[in-house]
mmCIF file of C-alpha atoms in Angstrom:
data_model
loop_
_atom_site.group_PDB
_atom_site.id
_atom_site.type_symbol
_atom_site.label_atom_id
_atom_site.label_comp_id
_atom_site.label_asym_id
_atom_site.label_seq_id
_atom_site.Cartn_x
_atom_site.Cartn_y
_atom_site.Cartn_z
ATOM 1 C CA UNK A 860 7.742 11.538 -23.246
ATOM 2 C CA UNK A 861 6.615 11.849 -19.537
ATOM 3 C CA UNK A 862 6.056 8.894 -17.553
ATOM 4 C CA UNK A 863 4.129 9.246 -14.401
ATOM 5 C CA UNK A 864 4.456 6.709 -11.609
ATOM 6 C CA UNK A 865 2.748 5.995 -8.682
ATOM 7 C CA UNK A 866 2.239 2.870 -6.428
ATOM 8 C CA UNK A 867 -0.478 0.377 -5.347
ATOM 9 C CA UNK A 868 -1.753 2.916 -2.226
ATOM 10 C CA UNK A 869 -3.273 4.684 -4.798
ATOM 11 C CA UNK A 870 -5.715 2.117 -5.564
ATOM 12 C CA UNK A 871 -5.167 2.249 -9.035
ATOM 13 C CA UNK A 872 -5.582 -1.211 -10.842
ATOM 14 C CA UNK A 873 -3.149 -2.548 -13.576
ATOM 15 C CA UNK A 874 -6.273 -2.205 -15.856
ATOM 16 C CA UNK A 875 -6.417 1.541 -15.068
ATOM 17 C CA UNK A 876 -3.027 1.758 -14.795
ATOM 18 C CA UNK A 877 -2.678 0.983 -18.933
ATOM 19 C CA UNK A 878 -5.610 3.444 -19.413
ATOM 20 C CA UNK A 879 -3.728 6.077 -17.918
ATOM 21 C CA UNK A 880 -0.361 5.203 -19.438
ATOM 22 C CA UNK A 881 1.194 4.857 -16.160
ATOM 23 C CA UNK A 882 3.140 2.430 -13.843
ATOM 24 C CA UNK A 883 2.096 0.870 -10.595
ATOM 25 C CA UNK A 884 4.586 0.373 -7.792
ATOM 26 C CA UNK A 885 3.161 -2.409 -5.609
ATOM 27 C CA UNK A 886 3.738 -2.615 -1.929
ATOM 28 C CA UNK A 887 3.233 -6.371 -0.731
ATOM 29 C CA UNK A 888 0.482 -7.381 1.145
ATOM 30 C CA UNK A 889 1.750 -10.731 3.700
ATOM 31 C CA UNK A 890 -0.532 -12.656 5.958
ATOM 32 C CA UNK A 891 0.377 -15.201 7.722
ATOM 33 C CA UNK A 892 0.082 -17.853 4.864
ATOM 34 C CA UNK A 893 1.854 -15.497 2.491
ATOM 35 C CA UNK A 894 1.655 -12.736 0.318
ATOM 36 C CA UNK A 895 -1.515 -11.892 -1.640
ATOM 37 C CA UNK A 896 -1.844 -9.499 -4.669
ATOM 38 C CA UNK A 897 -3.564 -5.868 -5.289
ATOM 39 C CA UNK A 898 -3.808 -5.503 -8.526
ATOM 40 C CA UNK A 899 -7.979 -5.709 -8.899
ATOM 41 C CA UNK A 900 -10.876 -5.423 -7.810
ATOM 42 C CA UNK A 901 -11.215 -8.899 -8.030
ATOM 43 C CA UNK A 902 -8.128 -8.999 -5.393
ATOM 44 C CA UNK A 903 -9.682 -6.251 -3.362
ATOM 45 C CA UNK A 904 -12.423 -8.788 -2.827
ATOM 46 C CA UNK A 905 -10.466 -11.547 -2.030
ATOM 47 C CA UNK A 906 -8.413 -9.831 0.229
ATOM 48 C CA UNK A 907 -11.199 -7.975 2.635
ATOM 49 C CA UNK A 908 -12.669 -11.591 2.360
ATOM 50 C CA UNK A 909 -9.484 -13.048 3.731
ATOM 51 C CA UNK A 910 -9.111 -10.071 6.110
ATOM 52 C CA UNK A 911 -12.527 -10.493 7.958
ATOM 53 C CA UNK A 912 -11.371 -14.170 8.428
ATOM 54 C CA UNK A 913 -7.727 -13.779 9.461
ATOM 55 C CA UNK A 914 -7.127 -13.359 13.381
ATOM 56 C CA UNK A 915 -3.849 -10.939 12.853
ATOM 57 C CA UNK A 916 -3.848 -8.201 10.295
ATOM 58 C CA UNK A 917 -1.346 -8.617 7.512
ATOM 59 C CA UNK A 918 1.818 -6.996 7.015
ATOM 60 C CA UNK A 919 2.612 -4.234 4.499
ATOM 61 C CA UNK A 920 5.764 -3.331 3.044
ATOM 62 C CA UNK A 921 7.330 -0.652 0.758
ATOM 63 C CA UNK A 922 8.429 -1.386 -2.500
ATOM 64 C CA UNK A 923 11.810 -1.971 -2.984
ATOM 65 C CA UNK A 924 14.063 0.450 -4.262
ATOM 66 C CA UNK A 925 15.178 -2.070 -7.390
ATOM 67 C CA UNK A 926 11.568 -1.438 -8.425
ATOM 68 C CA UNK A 927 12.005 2.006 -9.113
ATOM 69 C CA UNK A 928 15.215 1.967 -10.134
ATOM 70 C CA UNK A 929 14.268 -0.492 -13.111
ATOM 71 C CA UNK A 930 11.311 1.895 -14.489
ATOM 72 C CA UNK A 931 14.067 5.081 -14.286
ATOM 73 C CA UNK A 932 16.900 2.840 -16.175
ATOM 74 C CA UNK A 933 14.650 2.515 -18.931
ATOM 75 C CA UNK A 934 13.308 5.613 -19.260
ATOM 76 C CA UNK A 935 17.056 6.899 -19.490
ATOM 77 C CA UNK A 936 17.435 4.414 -22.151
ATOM 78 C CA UNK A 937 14.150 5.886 -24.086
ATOM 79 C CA UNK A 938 15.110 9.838 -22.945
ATOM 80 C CA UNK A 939 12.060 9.708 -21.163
ATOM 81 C CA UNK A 940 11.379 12.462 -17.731
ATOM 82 C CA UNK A 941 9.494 10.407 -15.077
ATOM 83 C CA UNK A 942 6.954 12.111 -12.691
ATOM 84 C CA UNK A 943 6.536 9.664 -9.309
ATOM 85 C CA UNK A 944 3.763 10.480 -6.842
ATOM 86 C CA UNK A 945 4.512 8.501 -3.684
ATOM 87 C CA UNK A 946 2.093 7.438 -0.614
ATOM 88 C CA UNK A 947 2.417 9.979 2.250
ATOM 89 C CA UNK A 948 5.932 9.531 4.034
ATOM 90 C CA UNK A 949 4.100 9.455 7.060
ATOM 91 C CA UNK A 950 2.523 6.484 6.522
ATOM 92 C CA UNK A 951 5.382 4.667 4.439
ATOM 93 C CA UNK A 952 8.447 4.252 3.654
ATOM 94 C CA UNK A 953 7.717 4.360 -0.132
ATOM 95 C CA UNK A 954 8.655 7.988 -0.692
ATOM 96 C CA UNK A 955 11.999 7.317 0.454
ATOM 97 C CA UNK A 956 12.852 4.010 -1.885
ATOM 98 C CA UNK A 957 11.883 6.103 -5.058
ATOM 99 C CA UNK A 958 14.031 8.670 -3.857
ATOM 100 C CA UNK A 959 16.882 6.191 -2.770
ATOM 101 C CA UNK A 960 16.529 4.880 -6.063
ATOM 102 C CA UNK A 961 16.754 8.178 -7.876
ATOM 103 C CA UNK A 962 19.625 8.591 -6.093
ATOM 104 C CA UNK A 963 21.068 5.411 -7.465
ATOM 105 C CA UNK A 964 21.508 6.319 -11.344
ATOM 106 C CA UNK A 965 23.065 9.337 -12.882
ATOM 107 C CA UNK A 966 20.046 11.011 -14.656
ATOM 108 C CA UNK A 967 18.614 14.392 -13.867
ATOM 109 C CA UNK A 968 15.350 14.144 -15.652
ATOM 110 C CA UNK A 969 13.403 12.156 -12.665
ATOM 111 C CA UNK A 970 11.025 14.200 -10.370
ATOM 112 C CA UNK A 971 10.105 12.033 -7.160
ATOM 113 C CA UNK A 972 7.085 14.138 -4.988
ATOM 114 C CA UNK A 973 5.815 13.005 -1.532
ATOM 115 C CA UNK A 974 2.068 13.403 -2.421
ATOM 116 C CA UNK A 975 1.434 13.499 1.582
ATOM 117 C CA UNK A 976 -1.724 11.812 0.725
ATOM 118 C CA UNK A 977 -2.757 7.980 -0.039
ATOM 119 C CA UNK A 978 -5.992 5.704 -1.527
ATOM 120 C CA UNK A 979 -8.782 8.922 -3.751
ATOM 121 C CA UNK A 980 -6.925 11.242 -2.692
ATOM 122 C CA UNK A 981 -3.386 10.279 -4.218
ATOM 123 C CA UNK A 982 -5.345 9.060 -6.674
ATOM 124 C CA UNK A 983 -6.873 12.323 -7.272
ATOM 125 C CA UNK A 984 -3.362 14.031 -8.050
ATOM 126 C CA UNK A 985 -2.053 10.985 -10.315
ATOM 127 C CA UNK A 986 -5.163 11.606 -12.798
ATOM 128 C CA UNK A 987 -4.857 15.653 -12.634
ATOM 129 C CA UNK A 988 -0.805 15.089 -13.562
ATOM 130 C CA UNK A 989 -2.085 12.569 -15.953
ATOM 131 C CA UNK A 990 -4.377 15.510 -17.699
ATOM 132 C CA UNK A 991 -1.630 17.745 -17.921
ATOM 133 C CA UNK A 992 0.432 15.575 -19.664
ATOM 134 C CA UNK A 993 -1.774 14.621 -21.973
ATOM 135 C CA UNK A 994 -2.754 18.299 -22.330
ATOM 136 C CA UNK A 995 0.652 19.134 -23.498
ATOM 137 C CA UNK A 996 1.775 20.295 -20.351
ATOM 138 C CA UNK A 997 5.932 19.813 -19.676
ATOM 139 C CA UNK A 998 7.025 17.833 -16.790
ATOM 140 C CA UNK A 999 8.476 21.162 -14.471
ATOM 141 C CA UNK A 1000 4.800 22.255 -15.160
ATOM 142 C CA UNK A 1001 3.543 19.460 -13.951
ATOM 143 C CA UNK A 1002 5.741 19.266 -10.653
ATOM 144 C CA UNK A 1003 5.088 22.567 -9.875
ATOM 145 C CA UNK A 1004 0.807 21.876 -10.243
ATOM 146 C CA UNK A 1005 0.844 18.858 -8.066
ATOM 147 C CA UNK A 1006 3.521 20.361 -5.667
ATOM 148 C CA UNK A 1007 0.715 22.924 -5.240
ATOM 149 C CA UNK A 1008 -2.243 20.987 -5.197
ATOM 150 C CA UNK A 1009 -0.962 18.249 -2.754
ATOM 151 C CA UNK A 1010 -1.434 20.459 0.387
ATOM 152 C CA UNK A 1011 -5.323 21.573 -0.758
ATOM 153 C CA UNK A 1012 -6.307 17.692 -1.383
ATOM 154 C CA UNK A 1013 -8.486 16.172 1.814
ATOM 155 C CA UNK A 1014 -9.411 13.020 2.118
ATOM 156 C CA UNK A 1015 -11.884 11.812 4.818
ATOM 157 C CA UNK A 1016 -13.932 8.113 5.628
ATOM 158 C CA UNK A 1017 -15.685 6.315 7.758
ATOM 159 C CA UNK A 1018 -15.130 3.195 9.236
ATOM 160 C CA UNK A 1019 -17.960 0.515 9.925
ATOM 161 C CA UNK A 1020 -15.971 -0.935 13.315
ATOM 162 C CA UNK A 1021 -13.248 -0.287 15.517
ATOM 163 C CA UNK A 1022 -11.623 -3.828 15.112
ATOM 164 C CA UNK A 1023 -9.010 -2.946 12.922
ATOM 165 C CA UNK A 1024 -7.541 -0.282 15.094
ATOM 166 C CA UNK A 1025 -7.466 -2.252 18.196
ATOM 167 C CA UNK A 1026 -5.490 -5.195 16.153
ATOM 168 C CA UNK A 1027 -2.992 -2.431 15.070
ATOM 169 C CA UNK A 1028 -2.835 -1.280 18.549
ATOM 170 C CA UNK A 1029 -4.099 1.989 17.809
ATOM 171 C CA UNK A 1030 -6.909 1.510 20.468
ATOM 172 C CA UNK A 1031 -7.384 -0.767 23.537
ATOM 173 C CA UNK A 1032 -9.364 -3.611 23.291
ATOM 174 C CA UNK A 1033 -11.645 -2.838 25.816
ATOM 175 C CA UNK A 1034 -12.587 0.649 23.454
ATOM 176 C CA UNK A 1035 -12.944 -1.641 20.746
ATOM 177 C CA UNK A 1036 -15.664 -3.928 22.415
ATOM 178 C CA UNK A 1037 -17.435 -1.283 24.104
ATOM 179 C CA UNK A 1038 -17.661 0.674 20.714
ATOM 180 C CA UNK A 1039 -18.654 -2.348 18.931
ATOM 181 C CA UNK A 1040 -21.593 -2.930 21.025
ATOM 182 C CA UNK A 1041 -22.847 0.582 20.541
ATOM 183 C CA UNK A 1042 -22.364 0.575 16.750
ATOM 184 C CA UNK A 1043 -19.817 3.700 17.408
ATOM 185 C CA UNK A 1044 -18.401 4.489 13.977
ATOM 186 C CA UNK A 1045 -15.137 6.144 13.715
ATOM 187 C CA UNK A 1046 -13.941 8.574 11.019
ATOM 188 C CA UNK A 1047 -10.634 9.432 10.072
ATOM 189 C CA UNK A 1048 -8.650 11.915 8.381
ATOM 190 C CA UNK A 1049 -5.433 12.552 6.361
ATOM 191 C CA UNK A 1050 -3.713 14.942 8.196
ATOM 192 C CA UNK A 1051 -0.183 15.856 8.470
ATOM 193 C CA UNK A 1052 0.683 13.029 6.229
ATOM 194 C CA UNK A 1053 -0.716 10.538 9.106
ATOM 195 C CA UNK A 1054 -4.571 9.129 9.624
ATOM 196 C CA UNK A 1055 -6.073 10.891 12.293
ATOM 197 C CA UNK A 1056 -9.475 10.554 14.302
ATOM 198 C CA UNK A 1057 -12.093 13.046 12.900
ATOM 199 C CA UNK A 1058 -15.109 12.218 15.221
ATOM 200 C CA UNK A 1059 -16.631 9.048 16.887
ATOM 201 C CA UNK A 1060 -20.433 8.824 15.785
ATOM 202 C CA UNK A 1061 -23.048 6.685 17.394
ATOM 203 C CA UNK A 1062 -24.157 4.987 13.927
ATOM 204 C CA UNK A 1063 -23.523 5.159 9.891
ATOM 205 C CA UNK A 1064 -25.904 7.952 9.752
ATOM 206 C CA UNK A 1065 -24.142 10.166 12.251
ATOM 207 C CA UNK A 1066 -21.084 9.424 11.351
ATOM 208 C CA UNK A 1067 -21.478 10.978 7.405
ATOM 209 C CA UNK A 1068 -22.905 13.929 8.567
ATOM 210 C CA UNK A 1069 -19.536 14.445 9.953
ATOM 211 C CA UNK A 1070 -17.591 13.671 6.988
ATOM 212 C CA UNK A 1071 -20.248 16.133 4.981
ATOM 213 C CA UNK A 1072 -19.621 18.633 7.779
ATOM 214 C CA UNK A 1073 -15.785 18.716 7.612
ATOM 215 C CA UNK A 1074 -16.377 18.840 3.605
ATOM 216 C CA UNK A 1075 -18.957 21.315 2.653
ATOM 217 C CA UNK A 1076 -16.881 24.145 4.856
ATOM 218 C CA UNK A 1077 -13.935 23.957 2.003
ATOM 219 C CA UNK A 1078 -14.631 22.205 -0.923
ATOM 220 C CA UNK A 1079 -13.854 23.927 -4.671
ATOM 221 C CA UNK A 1080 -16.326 22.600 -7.335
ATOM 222 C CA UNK A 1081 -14.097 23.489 -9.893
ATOM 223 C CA UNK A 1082 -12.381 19.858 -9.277
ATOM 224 C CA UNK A 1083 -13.651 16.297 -9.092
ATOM 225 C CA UNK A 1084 -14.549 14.838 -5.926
ATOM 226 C CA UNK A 1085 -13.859 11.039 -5.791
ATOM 227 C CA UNK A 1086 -15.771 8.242 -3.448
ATOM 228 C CA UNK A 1087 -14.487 5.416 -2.562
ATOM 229 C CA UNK A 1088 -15.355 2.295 -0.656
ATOM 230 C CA UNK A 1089 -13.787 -0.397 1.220
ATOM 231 C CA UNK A 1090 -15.832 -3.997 0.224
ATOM 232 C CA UNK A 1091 -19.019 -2.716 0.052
ATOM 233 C CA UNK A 1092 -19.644 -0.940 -3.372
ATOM 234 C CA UNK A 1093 -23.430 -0.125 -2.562
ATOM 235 C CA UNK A 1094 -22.798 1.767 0.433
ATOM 236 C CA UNK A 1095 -20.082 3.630 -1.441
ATOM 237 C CA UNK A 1096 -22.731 4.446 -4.212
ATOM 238 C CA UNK A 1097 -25.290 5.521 -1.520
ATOM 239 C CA UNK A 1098 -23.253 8.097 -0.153
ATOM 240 C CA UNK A 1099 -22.124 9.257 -3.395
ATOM 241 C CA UNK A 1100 -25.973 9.980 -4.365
ATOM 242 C CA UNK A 1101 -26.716 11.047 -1.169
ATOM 243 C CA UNK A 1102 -23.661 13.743 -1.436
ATOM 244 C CA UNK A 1103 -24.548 14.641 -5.163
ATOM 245 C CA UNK A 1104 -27.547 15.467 -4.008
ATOM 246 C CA UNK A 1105 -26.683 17.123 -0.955
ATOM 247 C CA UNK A 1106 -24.253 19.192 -2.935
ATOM 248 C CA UNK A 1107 -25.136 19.614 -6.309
ATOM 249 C CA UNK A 1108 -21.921 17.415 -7.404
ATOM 250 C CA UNK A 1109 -21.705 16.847 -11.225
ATOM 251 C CA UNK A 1110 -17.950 15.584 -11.390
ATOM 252 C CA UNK A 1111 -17.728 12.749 -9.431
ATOM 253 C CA UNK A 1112 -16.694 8.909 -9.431
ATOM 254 C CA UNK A 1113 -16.790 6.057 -7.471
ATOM 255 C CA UNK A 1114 -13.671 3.816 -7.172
ATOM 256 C CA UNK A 1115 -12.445 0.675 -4.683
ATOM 257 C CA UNK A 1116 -10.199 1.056 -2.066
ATOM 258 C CA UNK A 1117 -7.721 -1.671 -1.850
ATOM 259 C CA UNK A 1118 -5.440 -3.898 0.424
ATOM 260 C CA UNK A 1119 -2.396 -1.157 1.251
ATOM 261 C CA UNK A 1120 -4.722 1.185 3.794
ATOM 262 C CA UNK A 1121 -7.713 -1.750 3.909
ATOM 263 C CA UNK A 1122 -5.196 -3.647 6.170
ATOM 264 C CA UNK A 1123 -5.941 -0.991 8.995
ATOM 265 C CA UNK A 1124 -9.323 0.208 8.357
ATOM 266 C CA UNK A 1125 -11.420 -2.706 7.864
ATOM 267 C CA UNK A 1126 -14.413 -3.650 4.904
ATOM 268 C CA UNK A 1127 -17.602 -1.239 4.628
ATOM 269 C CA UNK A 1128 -16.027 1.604 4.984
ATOM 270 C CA UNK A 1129 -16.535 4.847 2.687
ATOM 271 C CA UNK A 1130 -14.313 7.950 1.834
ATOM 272 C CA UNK A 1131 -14.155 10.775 0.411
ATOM 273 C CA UNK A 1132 -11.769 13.082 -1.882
ATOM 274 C CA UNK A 1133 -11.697 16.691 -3.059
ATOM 275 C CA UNK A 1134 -9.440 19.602 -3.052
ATOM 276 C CA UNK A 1135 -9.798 22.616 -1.013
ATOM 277 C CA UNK A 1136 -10.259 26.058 -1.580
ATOM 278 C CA UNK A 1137 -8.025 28.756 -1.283
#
């Protein structure tokens, strides 16, 4: 058997999780008061709730490497291979704990891959492993497909205020309440394994014509594309329709992003996931 693992930047719920037959890694999520979980959407809420209300942003962490180390001692036990898809190294250490805990126990049958990506878009390679397993597909296979894929995946959003990334010091607060004021909406991309500015647009409006401009140059309808949304599902759903109409999208879905990258981008947000072609 093949077990694939992943952790909580991925956005995928426990719920899910048993769906897919997979395991969830969580990174904590600490504010001030203590730690809250991720494991919902019902948490999502709470936590964006709590977020909008908290003065500091919260503190993340990687899982530790006992976590890991626990799923790959049993799946010795069972003769099971294990498949982990980690959160971009570039934006945590979790990479390096499932690989520090790889390193830990004598078994060769563990494949640990960096997925240089986080929230749809990690999601996005998860499910496609997940569909080769359950096609029949043998864990080298597998590897080899998402070692591949991983560096054609984009993922791109928009942020509804620049708050966030002045409290992670990312901006000056003086940007922050300038930009405010004139409703400037930032949007980001996964780059290089980091977040990265994409454009500063003077509204919501502006602002996804420049996430549909930096998609429609590259992306390959053979693949889904997944939308996702930070508090707000009806603004994720409108820019879903608004895309599948744009596009002429017929594999798509709409999913919640979740405390792990929420911390530094804030609620009513939207993003977007796809691979690119060749």
């Amino acid at each position: 058997m093949i077990q694939i693992v992943t952790d909580s930047a991925s956005d995928i719920t426990q719920d899910e999780a048993r769906e897919l037959n997979i395991h969830v890694v969580p990174l904590k999520i600490e504010f001030s008061d203590g730690e809250v979980p991720n494991n919902s959407l019902e948490d999502y809420q709470k936590f964006f709730k709590k977020l909008e209300e908290s003065k500091d942003l919260p503190k993340t962490s990687s899982p530790s490497p006992a976590l890991y180390l626990d799923i790959y001692t049993k799946a010795e036990e069972d003769n099971n291979q294990v498949i982990v898809i980690s959160l971009s190294s570039g934006l945590s250490g979790t990479y390096e704990s499932s690989l520090l805990a790889k390193n830990m126990i004598d078994y060769d049958d563990i494949y640990v891959i960096d997925s240089c990506q986080a929230i749809p878009a990690q999601r996005l390679l998860v499910e496609h492993a997940v569909k080769m397993r359950d096609q029949g597909h043998s864990a080298e296979e597998i590897v080899n497909e998402i070692e591949t894929l991983k560096h054609k995946v984009s993922v791109s959003g928009l942020l509804d205020t620049l708050t966030y990334l002045a409290k992670g010091g990312r901006i000056p607060k003086s940007i922050e309440l300038l930009g405010n004021a004139l409703s400037i909406k930032p949007s980001i991309i996964l780059e290089d394994k980091i977040l990265q500015s994409l454009k500063l647009s003077r509204g919501r409006k502006s602002g996804k014509k420049a996430l549909w401009k930096n998609f429609e140059k590259d992306f390959d309808p053979s693949y889904p594309v997944i939308f996702a949304y930070t508090s707000n599902e009806e603004l994720g759903k409108e820019f879903m329709e608004e895309t599948k109409e744009k596009y002429g999208l017929t594999d798509t879905k709409l999913v919640a992003i979740g405390g792990v990258i929420g911390t530094h981008v804030g609620g009513n947000g939207i993003s977007i996931a796809y691979v690119k072609k060749d």
